[in-house]
Coordinates of C-alpha atoms and ligand atoms in Angstrom, one line a residue:
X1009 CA 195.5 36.7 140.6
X1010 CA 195.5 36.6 136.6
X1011 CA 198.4 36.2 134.9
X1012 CA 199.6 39.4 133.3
X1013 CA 199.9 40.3 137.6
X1014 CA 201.7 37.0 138.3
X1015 CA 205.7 36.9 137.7
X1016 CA 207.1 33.3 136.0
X1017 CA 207.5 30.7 139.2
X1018 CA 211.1 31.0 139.8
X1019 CA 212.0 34.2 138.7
X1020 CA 212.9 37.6 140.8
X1021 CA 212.1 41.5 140.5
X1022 CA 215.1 43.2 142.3
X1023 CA 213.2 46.3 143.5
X1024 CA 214.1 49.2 143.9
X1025 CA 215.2 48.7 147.4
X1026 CA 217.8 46.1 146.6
X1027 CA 219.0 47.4 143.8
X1028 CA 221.3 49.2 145.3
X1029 CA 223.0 46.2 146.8
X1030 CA 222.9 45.0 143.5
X1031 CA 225.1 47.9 141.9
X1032 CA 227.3 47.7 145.4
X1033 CA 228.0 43.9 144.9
X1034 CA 228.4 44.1 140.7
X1035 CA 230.4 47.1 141.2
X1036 CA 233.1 45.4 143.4
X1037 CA 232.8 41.9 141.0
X1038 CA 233.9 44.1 138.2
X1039 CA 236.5 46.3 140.1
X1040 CA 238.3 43.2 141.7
X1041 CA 238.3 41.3 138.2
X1042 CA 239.8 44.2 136.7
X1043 CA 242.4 44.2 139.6
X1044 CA 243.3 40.6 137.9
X1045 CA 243.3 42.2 134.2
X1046 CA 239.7 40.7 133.6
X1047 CA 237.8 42.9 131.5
X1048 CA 234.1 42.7 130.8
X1049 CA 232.7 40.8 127.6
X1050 CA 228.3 41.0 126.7
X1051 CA 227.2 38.0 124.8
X1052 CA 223.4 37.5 124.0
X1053 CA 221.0 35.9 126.4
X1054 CA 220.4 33.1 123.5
X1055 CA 222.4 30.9 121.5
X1056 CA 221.7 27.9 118.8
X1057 CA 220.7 25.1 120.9
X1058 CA 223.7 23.3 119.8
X1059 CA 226.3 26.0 121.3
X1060 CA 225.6 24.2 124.6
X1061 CA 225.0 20.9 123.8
X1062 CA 228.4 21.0 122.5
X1063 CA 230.0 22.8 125.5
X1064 CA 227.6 21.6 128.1
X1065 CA 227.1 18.5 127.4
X1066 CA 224.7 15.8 126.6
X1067 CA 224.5 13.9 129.6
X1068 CA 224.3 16.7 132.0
X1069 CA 221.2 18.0 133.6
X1070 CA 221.3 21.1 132.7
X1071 CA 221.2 20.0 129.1
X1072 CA 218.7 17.2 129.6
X1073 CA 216.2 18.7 132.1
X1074 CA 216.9 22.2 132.5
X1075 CA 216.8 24.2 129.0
X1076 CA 214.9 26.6 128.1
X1077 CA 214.4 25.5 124.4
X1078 CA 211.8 26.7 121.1
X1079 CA 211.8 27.3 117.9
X1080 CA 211.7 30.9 116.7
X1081 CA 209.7 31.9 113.7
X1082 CA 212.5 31.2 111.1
X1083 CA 212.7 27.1 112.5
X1084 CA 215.5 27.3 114.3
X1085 CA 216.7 25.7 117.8
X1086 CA 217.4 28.7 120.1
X1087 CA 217.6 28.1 123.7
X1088 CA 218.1 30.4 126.7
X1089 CA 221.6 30.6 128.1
X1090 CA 221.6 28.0 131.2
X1091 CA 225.3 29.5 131.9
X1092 CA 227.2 32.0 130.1
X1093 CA 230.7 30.0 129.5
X1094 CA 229.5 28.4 126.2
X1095 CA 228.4 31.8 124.9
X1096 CA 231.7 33.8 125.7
X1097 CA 233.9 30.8 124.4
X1098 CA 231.6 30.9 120.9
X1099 CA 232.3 34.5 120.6
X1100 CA 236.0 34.2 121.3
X1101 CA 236.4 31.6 118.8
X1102 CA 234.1 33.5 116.4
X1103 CA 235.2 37.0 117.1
X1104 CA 239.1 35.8 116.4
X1105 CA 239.8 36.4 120.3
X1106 CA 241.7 33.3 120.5
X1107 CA 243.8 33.9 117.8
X1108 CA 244.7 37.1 119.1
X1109 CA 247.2 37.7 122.3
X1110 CA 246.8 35.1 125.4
X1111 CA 245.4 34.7 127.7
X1112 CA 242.1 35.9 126.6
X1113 CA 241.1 37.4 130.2
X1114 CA 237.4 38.2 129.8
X1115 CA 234.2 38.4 132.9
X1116 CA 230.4 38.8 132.5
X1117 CA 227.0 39.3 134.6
X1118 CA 224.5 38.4 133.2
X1119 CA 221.0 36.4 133.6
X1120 CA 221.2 32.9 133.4
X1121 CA 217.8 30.3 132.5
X1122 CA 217.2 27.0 134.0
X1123 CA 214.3 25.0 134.5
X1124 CA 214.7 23.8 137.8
X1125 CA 212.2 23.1 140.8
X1126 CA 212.1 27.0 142.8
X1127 CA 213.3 26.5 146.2
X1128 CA 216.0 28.8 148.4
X1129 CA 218.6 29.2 146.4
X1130 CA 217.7 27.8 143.0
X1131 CA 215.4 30.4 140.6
X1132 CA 214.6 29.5 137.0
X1133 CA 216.1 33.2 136.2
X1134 CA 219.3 33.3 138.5
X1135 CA 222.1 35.9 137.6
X1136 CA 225.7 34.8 137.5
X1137 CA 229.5 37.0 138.0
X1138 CA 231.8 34.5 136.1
X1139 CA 235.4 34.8 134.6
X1140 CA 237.5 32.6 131.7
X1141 CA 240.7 33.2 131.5
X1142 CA 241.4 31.7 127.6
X1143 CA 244.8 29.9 127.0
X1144 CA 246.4 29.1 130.2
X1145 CA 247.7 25.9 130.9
X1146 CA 249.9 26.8 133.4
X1147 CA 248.7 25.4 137.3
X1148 CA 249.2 29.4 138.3
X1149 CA 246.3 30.4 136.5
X1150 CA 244.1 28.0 138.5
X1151 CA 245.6 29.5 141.7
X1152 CA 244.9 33.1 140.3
X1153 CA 241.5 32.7 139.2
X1154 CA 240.7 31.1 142.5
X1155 CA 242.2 34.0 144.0
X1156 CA 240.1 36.3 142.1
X1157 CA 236.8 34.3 143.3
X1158 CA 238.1 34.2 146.7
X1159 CA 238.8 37.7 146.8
X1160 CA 235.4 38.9 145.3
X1161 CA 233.5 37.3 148.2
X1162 CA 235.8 38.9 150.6
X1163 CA 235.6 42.2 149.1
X1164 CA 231.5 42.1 149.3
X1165 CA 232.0 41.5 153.0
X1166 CA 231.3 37.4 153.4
X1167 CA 232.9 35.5 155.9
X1168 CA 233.3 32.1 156.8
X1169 CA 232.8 30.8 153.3
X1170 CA 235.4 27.2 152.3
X1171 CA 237.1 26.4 149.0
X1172 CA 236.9 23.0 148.3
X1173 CA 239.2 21.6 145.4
X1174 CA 239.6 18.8 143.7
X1175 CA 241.3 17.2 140.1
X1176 CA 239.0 15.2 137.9
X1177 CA 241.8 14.7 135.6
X1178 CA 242.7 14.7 131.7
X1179 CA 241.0 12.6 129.5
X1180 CA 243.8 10.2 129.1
X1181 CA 243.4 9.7 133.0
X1182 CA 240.2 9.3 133.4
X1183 CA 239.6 6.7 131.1
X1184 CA 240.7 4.3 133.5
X1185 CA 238.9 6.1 135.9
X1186 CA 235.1 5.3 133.9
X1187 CA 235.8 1.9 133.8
X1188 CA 236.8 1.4 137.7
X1189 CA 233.3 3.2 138.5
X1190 CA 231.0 1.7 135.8
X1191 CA 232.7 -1.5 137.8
X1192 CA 231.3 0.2 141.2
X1193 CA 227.8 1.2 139.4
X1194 CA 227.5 -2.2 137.6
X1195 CA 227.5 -3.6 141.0
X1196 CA 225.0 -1.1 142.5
X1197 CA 222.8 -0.3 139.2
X1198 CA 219.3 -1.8 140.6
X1199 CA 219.4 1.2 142.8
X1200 CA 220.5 3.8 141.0
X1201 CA 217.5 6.0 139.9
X1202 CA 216.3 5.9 136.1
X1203 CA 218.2 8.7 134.6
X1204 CA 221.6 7.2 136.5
X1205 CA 221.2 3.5 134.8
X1206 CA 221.3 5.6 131.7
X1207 CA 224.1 7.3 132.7
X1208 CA 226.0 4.3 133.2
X1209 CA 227.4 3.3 129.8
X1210 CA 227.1 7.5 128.9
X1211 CA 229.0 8.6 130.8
X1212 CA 229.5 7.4 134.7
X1213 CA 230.6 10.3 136.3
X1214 CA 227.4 12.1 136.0
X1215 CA 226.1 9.8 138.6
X1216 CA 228.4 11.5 141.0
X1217 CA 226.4 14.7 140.7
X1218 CA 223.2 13.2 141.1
X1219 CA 221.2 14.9 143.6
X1220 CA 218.7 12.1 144.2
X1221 CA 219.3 10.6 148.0
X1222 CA 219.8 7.1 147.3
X1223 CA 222.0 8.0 144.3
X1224 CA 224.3 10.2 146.5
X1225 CA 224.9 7.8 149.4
X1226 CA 226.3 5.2 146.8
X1227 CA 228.4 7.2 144.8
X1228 CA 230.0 8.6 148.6
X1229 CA 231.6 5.0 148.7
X1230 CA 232.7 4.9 144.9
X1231 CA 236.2 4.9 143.7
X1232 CA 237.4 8.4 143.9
X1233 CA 239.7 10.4 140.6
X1234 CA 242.6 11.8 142.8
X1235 CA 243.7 7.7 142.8
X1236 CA 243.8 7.3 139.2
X1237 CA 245.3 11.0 137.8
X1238 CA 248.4 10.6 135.4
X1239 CA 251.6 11.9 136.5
X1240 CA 250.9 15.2 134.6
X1241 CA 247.8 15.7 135.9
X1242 CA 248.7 15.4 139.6
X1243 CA 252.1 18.0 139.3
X1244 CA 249.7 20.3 137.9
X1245 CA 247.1 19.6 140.9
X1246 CA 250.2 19.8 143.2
X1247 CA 251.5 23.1 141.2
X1248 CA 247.8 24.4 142.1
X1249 CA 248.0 23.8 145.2
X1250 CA 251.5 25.5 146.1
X1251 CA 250.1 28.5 144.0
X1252 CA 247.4 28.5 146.5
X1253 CA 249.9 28.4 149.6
X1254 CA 251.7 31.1 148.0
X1255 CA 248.9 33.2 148.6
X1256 CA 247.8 32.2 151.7
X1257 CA 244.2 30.8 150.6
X1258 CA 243.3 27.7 152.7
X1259 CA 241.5 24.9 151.0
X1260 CA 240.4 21.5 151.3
X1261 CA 240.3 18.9 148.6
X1262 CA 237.3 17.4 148.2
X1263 CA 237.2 14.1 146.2
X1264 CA 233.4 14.5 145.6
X1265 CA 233.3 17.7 143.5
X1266 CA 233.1 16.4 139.5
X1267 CA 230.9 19.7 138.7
X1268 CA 227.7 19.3 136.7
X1269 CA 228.6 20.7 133.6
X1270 CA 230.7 18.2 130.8
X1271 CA 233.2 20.5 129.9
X1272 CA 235.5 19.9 133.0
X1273 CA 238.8 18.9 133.0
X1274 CA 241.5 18.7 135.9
X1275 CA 240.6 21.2 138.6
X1276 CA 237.2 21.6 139.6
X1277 CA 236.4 24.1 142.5
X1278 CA 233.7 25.5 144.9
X1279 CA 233.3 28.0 147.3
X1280 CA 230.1 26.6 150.0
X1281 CA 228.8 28.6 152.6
X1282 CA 227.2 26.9 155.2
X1283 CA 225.0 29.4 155.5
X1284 CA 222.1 29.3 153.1
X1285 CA 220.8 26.1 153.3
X1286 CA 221.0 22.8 150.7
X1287 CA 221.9 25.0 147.8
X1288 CA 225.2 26.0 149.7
X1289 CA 227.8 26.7 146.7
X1290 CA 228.2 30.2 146.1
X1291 CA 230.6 29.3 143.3
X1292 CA 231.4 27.2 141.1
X1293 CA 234.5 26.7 138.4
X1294 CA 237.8 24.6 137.0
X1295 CA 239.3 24.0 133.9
X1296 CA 237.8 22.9 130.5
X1297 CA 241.2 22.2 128.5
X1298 CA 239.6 20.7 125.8
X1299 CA 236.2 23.2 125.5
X1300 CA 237.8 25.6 122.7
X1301 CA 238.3 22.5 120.4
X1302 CA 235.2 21.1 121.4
X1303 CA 233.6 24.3 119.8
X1304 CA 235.6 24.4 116.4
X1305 CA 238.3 26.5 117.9
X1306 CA 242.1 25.8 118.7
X1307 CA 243.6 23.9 120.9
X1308 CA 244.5 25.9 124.4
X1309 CA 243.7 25.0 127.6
X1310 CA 241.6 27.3 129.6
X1311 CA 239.8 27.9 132.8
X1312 CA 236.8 30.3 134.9
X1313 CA 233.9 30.2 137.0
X1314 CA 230.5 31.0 137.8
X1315 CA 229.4 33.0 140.8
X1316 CA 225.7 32.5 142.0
X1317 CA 224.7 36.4 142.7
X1318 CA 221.2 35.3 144.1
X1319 CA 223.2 32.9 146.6
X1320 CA 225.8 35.4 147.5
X1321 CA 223.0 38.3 148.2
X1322 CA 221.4 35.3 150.7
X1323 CA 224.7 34.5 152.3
X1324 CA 225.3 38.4 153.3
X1325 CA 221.6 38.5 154.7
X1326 CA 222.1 35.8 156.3
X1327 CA 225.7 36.9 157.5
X1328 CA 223.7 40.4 158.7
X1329 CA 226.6 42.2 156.5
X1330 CA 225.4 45.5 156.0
X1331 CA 226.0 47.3 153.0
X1332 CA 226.9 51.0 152.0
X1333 CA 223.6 53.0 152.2
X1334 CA 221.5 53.3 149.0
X1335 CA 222.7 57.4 148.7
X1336 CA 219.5 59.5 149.7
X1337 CA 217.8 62.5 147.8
X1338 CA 220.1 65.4 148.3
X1339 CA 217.0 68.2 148.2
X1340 CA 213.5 68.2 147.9
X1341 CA 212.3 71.5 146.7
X1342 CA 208.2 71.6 148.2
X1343 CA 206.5 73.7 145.8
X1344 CA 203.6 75.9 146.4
X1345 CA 201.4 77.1 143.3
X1346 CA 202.1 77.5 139.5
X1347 CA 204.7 80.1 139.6
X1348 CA 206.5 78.2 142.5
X1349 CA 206.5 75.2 140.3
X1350 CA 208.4 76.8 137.7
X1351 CA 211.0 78.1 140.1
X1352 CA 211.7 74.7 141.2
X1353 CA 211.6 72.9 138.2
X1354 CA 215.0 76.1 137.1
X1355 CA 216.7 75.6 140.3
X1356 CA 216.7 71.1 139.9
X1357 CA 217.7 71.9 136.8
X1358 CA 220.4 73.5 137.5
X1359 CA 221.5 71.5 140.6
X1360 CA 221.1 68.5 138.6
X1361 CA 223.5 69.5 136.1
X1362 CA 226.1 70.1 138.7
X1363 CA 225.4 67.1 140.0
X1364 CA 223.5 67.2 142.9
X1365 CA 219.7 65.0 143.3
X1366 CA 216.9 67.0 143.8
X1367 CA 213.4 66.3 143.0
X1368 CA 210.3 68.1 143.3
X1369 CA 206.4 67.7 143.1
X1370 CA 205.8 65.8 139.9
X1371 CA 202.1 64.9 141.3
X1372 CA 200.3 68.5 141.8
X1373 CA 200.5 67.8 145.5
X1374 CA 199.5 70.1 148.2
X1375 CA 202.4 71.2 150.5
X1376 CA 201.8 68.7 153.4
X1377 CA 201.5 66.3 151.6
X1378 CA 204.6 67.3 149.7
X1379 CA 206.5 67.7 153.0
X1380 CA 205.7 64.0 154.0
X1381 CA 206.9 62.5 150.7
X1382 CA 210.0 64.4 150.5
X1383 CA 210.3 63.2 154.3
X1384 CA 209.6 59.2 153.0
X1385 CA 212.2 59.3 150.8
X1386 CA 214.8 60.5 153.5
X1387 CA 215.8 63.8 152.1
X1388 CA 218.5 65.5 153.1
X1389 CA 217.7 69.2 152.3
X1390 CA 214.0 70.9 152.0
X1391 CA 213.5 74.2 150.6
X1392 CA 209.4 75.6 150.4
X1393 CA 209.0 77.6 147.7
X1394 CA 206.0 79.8 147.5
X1395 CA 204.7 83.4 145.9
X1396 CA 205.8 84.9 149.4
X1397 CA 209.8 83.2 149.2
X1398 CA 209.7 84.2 145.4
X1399 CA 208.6 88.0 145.6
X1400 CA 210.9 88.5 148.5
X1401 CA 214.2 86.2 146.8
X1402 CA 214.6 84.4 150.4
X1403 CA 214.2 80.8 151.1
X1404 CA 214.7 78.9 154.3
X1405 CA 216.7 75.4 153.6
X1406 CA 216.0 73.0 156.5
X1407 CA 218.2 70.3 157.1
X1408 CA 215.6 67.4 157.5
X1409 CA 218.4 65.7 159.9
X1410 CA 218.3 68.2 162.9
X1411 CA 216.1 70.9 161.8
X1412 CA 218.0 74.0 161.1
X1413 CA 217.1 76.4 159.0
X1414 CA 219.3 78.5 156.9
X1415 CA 218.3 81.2 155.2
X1416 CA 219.6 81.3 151.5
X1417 CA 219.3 84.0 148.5
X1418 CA 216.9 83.2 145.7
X1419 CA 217.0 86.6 143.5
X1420 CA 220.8 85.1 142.8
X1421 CA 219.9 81.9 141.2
X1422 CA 217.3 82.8 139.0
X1423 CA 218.3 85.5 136.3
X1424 CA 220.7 83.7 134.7
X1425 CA 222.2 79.9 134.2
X1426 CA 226.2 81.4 133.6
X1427 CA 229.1 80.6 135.8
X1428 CA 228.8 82.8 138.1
X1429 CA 225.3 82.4 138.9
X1430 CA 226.2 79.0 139.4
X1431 CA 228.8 79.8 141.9
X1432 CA 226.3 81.5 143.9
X1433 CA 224.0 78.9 143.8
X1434 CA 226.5 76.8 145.3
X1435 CA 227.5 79.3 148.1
X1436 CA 224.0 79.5 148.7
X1437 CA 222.9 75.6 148.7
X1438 CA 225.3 73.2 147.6
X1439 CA 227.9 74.1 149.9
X1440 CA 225.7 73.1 152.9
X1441 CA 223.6 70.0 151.2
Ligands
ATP2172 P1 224.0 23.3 141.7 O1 224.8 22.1 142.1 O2 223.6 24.1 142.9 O3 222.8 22.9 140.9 P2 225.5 23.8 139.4 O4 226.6 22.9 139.5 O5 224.3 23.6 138.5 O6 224.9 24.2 140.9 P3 226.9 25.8 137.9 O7 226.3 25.5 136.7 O8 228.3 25.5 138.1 O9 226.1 25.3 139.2 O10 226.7 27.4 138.2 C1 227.5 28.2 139.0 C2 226.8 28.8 140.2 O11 225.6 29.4 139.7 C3 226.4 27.9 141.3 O12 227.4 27.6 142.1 C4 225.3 28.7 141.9 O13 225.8 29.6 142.8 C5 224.6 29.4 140.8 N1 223.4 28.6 140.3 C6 223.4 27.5 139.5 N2 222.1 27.2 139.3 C7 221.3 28.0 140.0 C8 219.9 28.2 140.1 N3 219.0 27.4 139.5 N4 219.5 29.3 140.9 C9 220.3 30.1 141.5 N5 221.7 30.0 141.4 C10 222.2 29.0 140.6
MG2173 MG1 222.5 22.7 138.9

């Protein structure tokens, strides 16, 4: 196959077919969000470069490995956003957001670009549902943005999904933290895979997250953050954790999770489904207290998350949870010769505009064949139109479910598009489609 028939290797066409889950599951990411006062914020697909090697960080992989990076015809850095929080914090530092009423309480979908190896679960185009909640230091927050997560997947209909917690502390905290694992790594570092040796002096928590297999089953024996957290950082992970209680949303705290991207401060959280496969987090999040002063804004501590939408469409597959039905044609009005044509291209008009689907032969069709593709697309009303129907005002409506005819009155709908036309039509058609 050439090119121009090939899509990019790790990308996805949602077709028409599952597009409709699509607007089901986005619908209800936006509708619980705003239940939380989250309200939607668009920020462009690219950035300068530097936005998220700022944010990000240099020593992650998505910074090192995974960007999607060129030059564009004026010479400058742009890359593709690998993850929308750097984006939305630039513009809430740059559009005065922070400096306005907080919390800044913003969420986003959007398409996110990674160049990763495809396999189930991980796409080089992936799109993520994600929330930051801008100037909250307060352990409540964490609990309520959790809750928002949690209640997002429950809405779409998942079950069986855990949240996994866990604090990776303040800055302050974790310095003694780096140096009791660069101890642990020291001791280990002829194993530890290339990139991890440089990660060493970098920064040593990375090696945490590395995925390789030999990597992993060291760092599952090193010294763990919960042990070295300062005073404030552990009432705040307690105060999270009584938030949590309140609301009756179980949890488990999971030492392990440090999160892949830099930016990270005190909680970090997941939600894993156990089923999909390796690529089991459905969502990812915590707190980046120091990110807004990273990026040339003020100092407030703030929080989100990032929901995988690809993973969470595979864990309702896999679940078998079915989804509202994609809504089906309402009427299919079969047309039979010029003058029939014209009749049907008044009467969608005017259903249309009430409101009502209809379509009709757009391909000079014959009337079987009209019948059968009104019939593929499931709709629920047919009316034939031909010279006979038109001369004598009568039309039969079939309901395509059982088969009944009804007859309805044609010479009504046609002279004239005022109300009371209208009304008729309705009495005639709409009220039984
Ligand atoms: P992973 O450990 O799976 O690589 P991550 O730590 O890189 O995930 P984040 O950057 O926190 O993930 O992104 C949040 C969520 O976005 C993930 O939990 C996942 O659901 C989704 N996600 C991340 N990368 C991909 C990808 N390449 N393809 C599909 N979904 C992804
Ligand atoms: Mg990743």
């Amino acid at each position: 196959m050439s090119e121009i028939n090939r899509a990019i290797k790790g990308t996805n066409d949602i077709l028409p077919d599952e597009s409709h889950n699509w607007q089901f599951v986005e619908g209800k990411m936006l509708e619980t969000a705003r239940l939380f006062g989250f309200e939607e914020i668009r920020v462009p697909v690219f950035e300068h470069t530097e936005v998220f090697q700022r944010s990000v960080g240099d020593t992650t992989d998505v910074v090192q490995k995974e960007m999607y990076t060129f030059d564009d015809k004026g010479g400058r850095s742009i890359t593709l956003r690998p993850e929308l929080t750097a984006g939305v914090v630039r513009s809430a530092i740059e559009k005065g957001l922070v400096a306005g009423a907080l919390p800044v309480k913003v969420c986003y979908i959007g398409g996110c670009y990674r160049y990763e190896k495809p396999q189930a679960g991980r796409l080089r185009e992936f799109h993520q549902f994600g929330v930051e909640c801008i100037g909250a230091a307060s352990p409540n927050a964490d609990a309520e943005v959790i809750a928002l997560g949690r209640q997002v997947l429950n809405t779409v209909g998942i079950k069986n999904i855990s949240l996994e917690i866990n604090s990776i502390g303040c800055p302050e905290c974790r310095k003694e933290y780096h140096k009791a694992l660069k101890a642990y790594f020291e001791a280990n570092v002829d194993e530890l895979c290339a990139t991890c040796k440089d990660r060493l002096d970098r920064n040593p928590m990375r090696i945490l997250d590395c995925k390789s297999p030999v990597c992993s089953s060291i760092a599952a024996k090193a010294p763990v953050v919960l042990d070295y957290l300062c005073n404030d950082c552990k009432e705040h992970f307690e105060g999270v954790k009584a938030h949590l209680k309140a609301q009756g949303i179980e949890y488990t705290v999971n030492p392990q999770i440090v999160r892949g991207l830099d930016y990270y401060t005190r909680t970090v959280f997941e939600f894993v489904s156990g089923d999909i496969g390796a690529q089991a987090t459905v969502c990812g999040g915590g707190r980046y207290d120091g990110l807004i002063s990273q990026m040339g804004g003020p100092q407030v501590p703030s929080l989100g998350f990032g929901m995988g939408i690809e993973r969470l469409m595979l864990v309702l597959k896999n679940q078998g949870i079915e989804l509202p039905e994609k809504p089906k044609t309402q009427l299919y009005i079969a047309a039979l010769g010029d003058k029939a044509s014209l009749k049907a291209t008044e009467y969608s008009a005017l259903l249309r505009d009430e409101g009502y689907s209809v379509q009709t032969d757009v391909c000079a069709r014959g009337l079987k064949a009209q019948m059968k593709f009104a019939n593929k697309i499931g709709a629920k009303f047919l009316i034939v139109l031909g010279d006979d129907e038109i001369e004598k005002g009568k039309a039969k409506l079939k309901d395509m479910a059982d088969g009944s005819e009804t007859e309805i009155n044609l010479n009504e709908i046609v002279e004239d598009f005022g109300e009371a036309i209208r009304v008729q039509i309705f009495k005639n058609i709409a009220e039984i489609i």
